[in-house]
PDB file of C-alpha atoms in Angstrom:
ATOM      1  CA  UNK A 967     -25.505 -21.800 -15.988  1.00 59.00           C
ATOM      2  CA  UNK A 968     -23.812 -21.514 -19.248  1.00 67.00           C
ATOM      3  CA  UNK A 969     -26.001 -23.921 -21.237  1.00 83.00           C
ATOM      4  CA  UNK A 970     -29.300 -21.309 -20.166  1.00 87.00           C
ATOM      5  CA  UNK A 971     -27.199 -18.162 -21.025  1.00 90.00           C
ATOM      6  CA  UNK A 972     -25.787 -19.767 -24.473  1.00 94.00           C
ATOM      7  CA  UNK A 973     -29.435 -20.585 -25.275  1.00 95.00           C
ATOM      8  CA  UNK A 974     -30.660 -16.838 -24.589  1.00 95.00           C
ATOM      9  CA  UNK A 975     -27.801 -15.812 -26.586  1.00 97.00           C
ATOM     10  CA  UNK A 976     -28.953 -17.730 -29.003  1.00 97.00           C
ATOM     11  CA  UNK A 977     -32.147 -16.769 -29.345  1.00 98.00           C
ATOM     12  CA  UNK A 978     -31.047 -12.978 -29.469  1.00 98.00           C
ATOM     13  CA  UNK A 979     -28.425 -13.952 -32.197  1.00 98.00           C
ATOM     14  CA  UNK A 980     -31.483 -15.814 -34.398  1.00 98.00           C
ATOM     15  CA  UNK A 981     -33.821 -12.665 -33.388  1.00 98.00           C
ATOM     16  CA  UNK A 982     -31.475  -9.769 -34.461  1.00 97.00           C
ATOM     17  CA  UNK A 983     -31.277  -8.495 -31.008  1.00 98.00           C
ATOM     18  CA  UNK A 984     -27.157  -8.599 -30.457  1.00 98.00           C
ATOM     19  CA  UNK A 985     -26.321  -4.679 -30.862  1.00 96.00           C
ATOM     20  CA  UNK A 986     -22.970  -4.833 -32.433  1.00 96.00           C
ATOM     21  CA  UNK A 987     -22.364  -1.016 -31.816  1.00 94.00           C
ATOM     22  CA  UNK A 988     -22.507  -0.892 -28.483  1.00 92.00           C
ATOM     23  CA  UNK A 989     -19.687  -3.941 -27.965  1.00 95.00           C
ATOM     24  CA  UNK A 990     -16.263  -3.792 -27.421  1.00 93.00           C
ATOM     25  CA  UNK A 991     -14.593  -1.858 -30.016  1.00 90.00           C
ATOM     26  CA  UNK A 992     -12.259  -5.560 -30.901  1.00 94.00           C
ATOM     27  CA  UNK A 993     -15.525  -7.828 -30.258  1.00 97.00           C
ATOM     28  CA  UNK A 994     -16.815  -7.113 -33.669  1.00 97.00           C
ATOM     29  CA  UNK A 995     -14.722  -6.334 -37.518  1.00 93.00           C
ATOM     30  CA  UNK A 996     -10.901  -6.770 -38.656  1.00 91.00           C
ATOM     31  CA  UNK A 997      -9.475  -8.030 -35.563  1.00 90.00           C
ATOM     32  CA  UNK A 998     -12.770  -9.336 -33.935  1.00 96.00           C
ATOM     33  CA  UNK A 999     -15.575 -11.176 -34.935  1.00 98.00           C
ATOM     34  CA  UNK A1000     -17.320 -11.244 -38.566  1.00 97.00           C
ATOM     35  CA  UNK A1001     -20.557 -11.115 -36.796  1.00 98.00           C
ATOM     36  CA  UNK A1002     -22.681 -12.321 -33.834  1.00 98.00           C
ATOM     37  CA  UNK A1003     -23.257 -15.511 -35.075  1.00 98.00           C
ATOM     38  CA  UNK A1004     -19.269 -16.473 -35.109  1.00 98.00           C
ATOM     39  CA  UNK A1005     -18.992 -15.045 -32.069  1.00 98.00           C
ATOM     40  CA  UNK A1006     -21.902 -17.242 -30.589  1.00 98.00           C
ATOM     41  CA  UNK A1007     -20.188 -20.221 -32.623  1.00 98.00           C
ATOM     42  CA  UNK A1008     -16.689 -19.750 -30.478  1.00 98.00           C
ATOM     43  CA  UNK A1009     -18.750 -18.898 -27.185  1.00 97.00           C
ATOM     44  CA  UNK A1010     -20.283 -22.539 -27.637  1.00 97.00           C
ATOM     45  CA  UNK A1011     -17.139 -24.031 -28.757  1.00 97.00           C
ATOM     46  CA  UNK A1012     -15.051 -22.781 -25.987  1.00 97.00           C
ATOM     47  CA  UNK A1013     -17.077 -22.948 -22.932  1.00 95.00           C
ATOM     48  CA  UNK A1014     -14.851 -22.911 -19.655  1.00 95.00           C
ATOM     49  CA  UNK A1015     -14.859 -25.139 -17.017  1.00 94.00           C
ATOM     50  CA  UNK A1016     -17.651 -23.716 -14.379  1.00 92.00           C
ATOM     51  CA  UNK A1017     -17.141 -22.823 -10.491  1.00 92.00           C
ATOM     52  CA  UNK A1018     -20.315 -21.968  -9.752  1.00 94.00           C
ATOM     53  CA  UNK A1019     -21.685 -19.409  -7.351  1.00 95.00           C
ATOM     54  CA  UNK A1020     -24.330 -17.354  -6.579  1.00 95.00           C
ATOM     55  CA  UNK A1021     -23.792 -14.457  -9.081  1.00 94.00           C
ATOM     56  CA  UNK A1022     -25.053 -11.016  -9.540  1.00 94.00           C
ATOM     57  CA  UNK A1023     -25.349 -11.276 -12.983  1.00 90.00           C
ATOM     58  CA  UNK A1024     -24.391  -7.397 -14.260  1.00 92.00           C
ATOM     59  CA  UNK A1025     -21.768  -6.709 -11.453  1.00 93.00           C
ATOM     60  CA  UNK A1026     -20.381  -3.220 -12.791  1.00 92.00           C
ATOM     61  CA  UNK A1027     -20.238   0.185 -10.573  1.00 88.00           C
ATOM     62  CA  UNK A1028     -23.090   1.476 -11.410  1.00 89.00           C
ATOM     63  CA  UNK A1029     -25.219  -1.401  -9.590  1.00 92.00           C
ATOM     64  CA  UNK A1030     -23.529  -1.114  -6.774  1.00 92.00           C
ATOM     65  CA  UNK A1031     -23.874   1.255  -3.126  1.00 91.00           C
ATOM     66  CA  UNK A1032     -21.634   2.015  -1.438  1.00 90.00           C
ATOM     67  CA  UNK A1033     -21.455   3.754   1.784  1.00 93.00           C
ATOM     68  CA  UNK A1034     -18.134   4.900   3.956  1.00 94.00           C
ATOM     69  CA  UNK A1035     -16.039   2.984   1.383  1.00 85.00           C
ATOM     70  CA  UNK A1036     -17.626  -0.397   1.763  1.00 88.00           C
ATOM     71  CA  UNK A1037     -20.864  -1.730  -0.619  1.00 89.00           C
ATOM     72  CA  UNK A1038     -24.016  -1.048   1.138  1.00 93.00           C
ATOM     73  CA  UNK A1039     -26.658  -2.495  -1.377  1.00 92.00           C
ATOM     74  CA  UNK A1040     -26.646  -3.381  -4.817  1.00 93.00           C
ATOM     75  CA  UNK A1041     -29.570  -2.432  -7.410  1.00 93.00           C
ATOM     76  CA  UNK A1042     -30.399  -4.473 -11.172  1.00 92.00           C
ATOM     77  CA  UNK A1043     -30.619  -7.563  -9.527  1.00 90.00           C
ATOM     78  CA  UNK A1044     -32.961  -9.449 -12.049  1.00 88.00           C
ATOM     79  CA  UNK A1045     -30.083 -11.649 -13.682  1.00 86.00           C
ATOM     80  CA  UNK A1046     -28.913 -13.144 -10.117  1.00 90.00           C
ATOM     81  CA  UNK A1047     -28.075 -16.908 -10.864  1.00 91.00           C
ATOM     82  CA  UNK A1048     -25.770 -19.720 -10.026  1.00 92.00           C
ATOM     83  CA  UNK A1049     -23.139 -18.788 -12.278  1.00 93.00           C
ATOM     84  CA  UNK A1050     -19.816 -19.359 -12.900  1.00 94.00           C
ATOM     85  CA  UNK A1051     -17.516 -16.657 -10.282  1.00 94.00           C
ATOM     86  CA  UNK A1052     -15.546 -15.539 -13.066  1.00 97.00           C
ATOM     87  CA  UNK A1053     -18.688 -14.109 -14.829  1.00 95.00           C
ATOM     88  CA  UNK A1054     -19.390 -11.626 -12.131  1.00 96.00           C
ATOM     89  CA  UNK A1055     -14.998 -10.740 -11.790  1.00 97.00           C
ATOM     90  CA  UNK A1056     -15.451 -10.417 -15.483  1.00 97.00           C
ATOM     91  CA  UNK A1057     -18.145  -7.682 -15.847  1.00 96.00           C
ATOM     92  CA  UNK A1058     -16.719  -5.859 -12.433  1.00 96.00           C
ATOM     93  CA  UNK A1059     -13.221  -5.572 -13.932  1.00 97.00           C
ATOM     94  CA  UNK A1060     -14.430  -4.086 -17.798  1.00 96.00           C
ATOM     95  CA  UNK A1061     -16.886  -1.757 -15.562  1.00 95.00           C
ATOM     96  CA  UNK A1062     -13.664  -0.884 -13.064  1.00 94.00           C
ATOM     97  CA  UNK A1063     -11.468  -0.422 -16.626  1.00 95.00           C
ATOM     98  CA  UNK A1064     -14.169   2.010 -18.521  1.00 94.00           C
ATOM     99  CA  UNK A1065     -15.180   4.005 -15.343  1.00 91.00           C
ATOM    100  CA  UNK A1066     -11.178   5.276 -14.921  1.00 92.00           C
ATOM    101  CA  UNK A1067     -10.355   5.460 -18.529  1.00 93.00           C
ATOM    102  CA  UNK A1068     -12.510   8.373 -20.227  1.00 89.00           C
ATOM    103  CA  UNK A1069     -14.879   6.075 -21.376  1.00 88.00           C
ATOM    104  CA  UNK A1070     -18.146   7.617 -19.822  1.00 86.00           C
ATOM    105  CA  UNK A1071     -16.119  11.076 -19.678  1.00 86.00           C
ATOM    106  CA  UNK A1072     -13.883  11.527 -16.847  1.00 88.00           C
ATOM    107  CA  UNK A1073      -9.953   9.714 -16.860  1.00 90.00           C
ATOM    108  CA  UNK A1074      -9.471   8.672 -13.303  1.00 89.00           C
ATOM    109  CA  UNK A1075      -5.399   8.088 -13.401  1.00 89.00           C
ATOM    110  CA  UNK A1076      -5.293   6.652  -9.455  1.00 89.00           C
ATOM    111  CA  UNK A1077      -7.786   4.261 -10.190  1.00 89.00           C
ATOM    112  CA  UNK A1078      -6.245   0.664 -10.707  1.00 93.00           C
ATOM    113  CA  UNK A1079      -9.135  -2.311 -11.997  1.00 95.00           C
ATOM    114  CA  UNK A1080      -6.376  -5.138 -11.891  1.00 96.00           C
ATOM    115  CA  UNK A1081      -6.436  -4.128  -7.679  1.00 95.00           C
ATOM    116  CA  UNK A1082      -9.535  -6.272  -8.132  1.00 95.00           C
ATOM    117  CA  UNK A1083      -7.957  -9.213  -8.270  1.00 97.00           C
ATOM    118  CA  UNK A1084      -5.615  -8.329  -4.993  1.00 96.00           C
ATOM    119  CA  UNK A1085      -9.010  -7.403  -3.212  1.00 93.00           C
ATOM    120  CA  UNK A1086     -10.318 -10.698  -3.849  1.00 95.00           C
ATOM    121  CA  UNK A1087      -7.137 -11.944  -3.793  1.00 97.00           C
ATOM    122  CA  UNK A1088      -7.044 -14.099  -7.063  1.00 97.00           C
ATOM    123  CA  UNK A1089      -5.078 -14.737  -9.819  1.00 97.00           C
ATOM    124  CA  UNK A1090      -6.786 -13.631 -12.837  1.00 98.00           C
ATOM    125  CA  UNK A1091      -8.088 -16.217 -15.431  1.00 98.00           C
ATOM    126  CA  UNK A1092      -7.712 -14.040 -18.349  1.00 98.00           C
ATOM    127  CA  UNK A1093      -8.985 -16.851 -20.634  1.00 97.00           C
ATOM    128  CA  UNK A1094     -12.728 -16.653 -18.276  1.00 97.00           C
ATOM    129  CA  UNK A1095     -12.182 -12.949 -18.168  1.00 98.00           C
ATOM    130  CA  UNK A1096     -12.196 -12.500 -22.066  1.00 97.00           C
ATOM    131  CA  UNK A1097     -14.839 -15.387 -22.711  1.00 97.00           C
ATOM    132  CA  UNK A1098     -17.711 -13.837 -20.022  1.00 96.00           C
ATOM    133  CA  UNK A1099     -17.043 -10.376 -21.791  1.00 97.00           C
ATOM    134  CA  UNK A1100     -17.456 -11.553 -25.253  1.00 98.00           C
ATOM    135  CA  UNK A1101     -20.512 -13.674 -23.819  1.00 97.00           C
ATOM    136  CA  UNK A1102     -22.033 -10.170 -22.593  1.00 95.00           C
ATOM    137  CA  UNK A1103     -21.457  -8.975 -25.846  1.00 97.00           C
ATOM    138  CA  UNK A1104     -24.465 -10.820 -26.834  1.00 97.00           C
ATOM    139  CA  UNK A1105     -26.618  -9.378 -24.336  1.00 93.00           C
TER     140      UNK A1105
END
């Protein structure tokens, strides 16, 4: 749960590991974050109340099958934990966002990621949302 993935983050904070070029373009300068280490700071200061689940772990397209339009399998399973459900939402909707918007190359106009939250037929808890993506941001 959260105290286990704040102590890994932790560790790759104090190690050097975080790689700040490869986060969000806001995660990190002006209007971010100084530098993985404040960012780990407001991570532990702000921790959200937890609903756990079983989660995936990395829940973005690119682990996932699917097969006649419905998921047939899913791959990278090596994080799978009780988690909090919001972590798993979290990475599926920035993996939904960047796989329509040009991103990885292609603009897919039709393709909606806030439908995710009618699918699972949720409100969305932007405040979990923005924390589990910063918290991958250490990973």
């Amino acid at each position: 749960m959260p105290d286990a993935e704040l102590a890994e983050a932790r560790r790759r904070v104090e190690q050097g590991l975080v790689d700040v070029e490869n986060a969000e373009p806001d995660t990190f300068g002006p209007d971010g974050f100084a530098n993985p280490e404040e960012l780990l700071k407001w991570l532990e200061e702000n921790r959200p109340k937890q609903e756990p689940v079983f989660s995936h772990g990395d829940f973005c397209l690119p682990n996932v099958f699917f097969k006649d339009g419905a998921v047939s399998g899913y791959l990278d399973l090596g994080f799978c934990a009780v988690a909090d459900r919001y972590q798993d939402v979290a990475l599926c909707y920035r993996s939904l966002t960047h796989n329509a918007d040009g991103s990885y190359g292609v603009i897919y106009p039709n393709v909606r990621p806030e439908k995710l939250f009618d699918a699972l037929q949720i409100n969305p808890d932007w405040e979990k949302i923005r924390y589990y993506i910063l918290l991958d941001e250490l990973f």
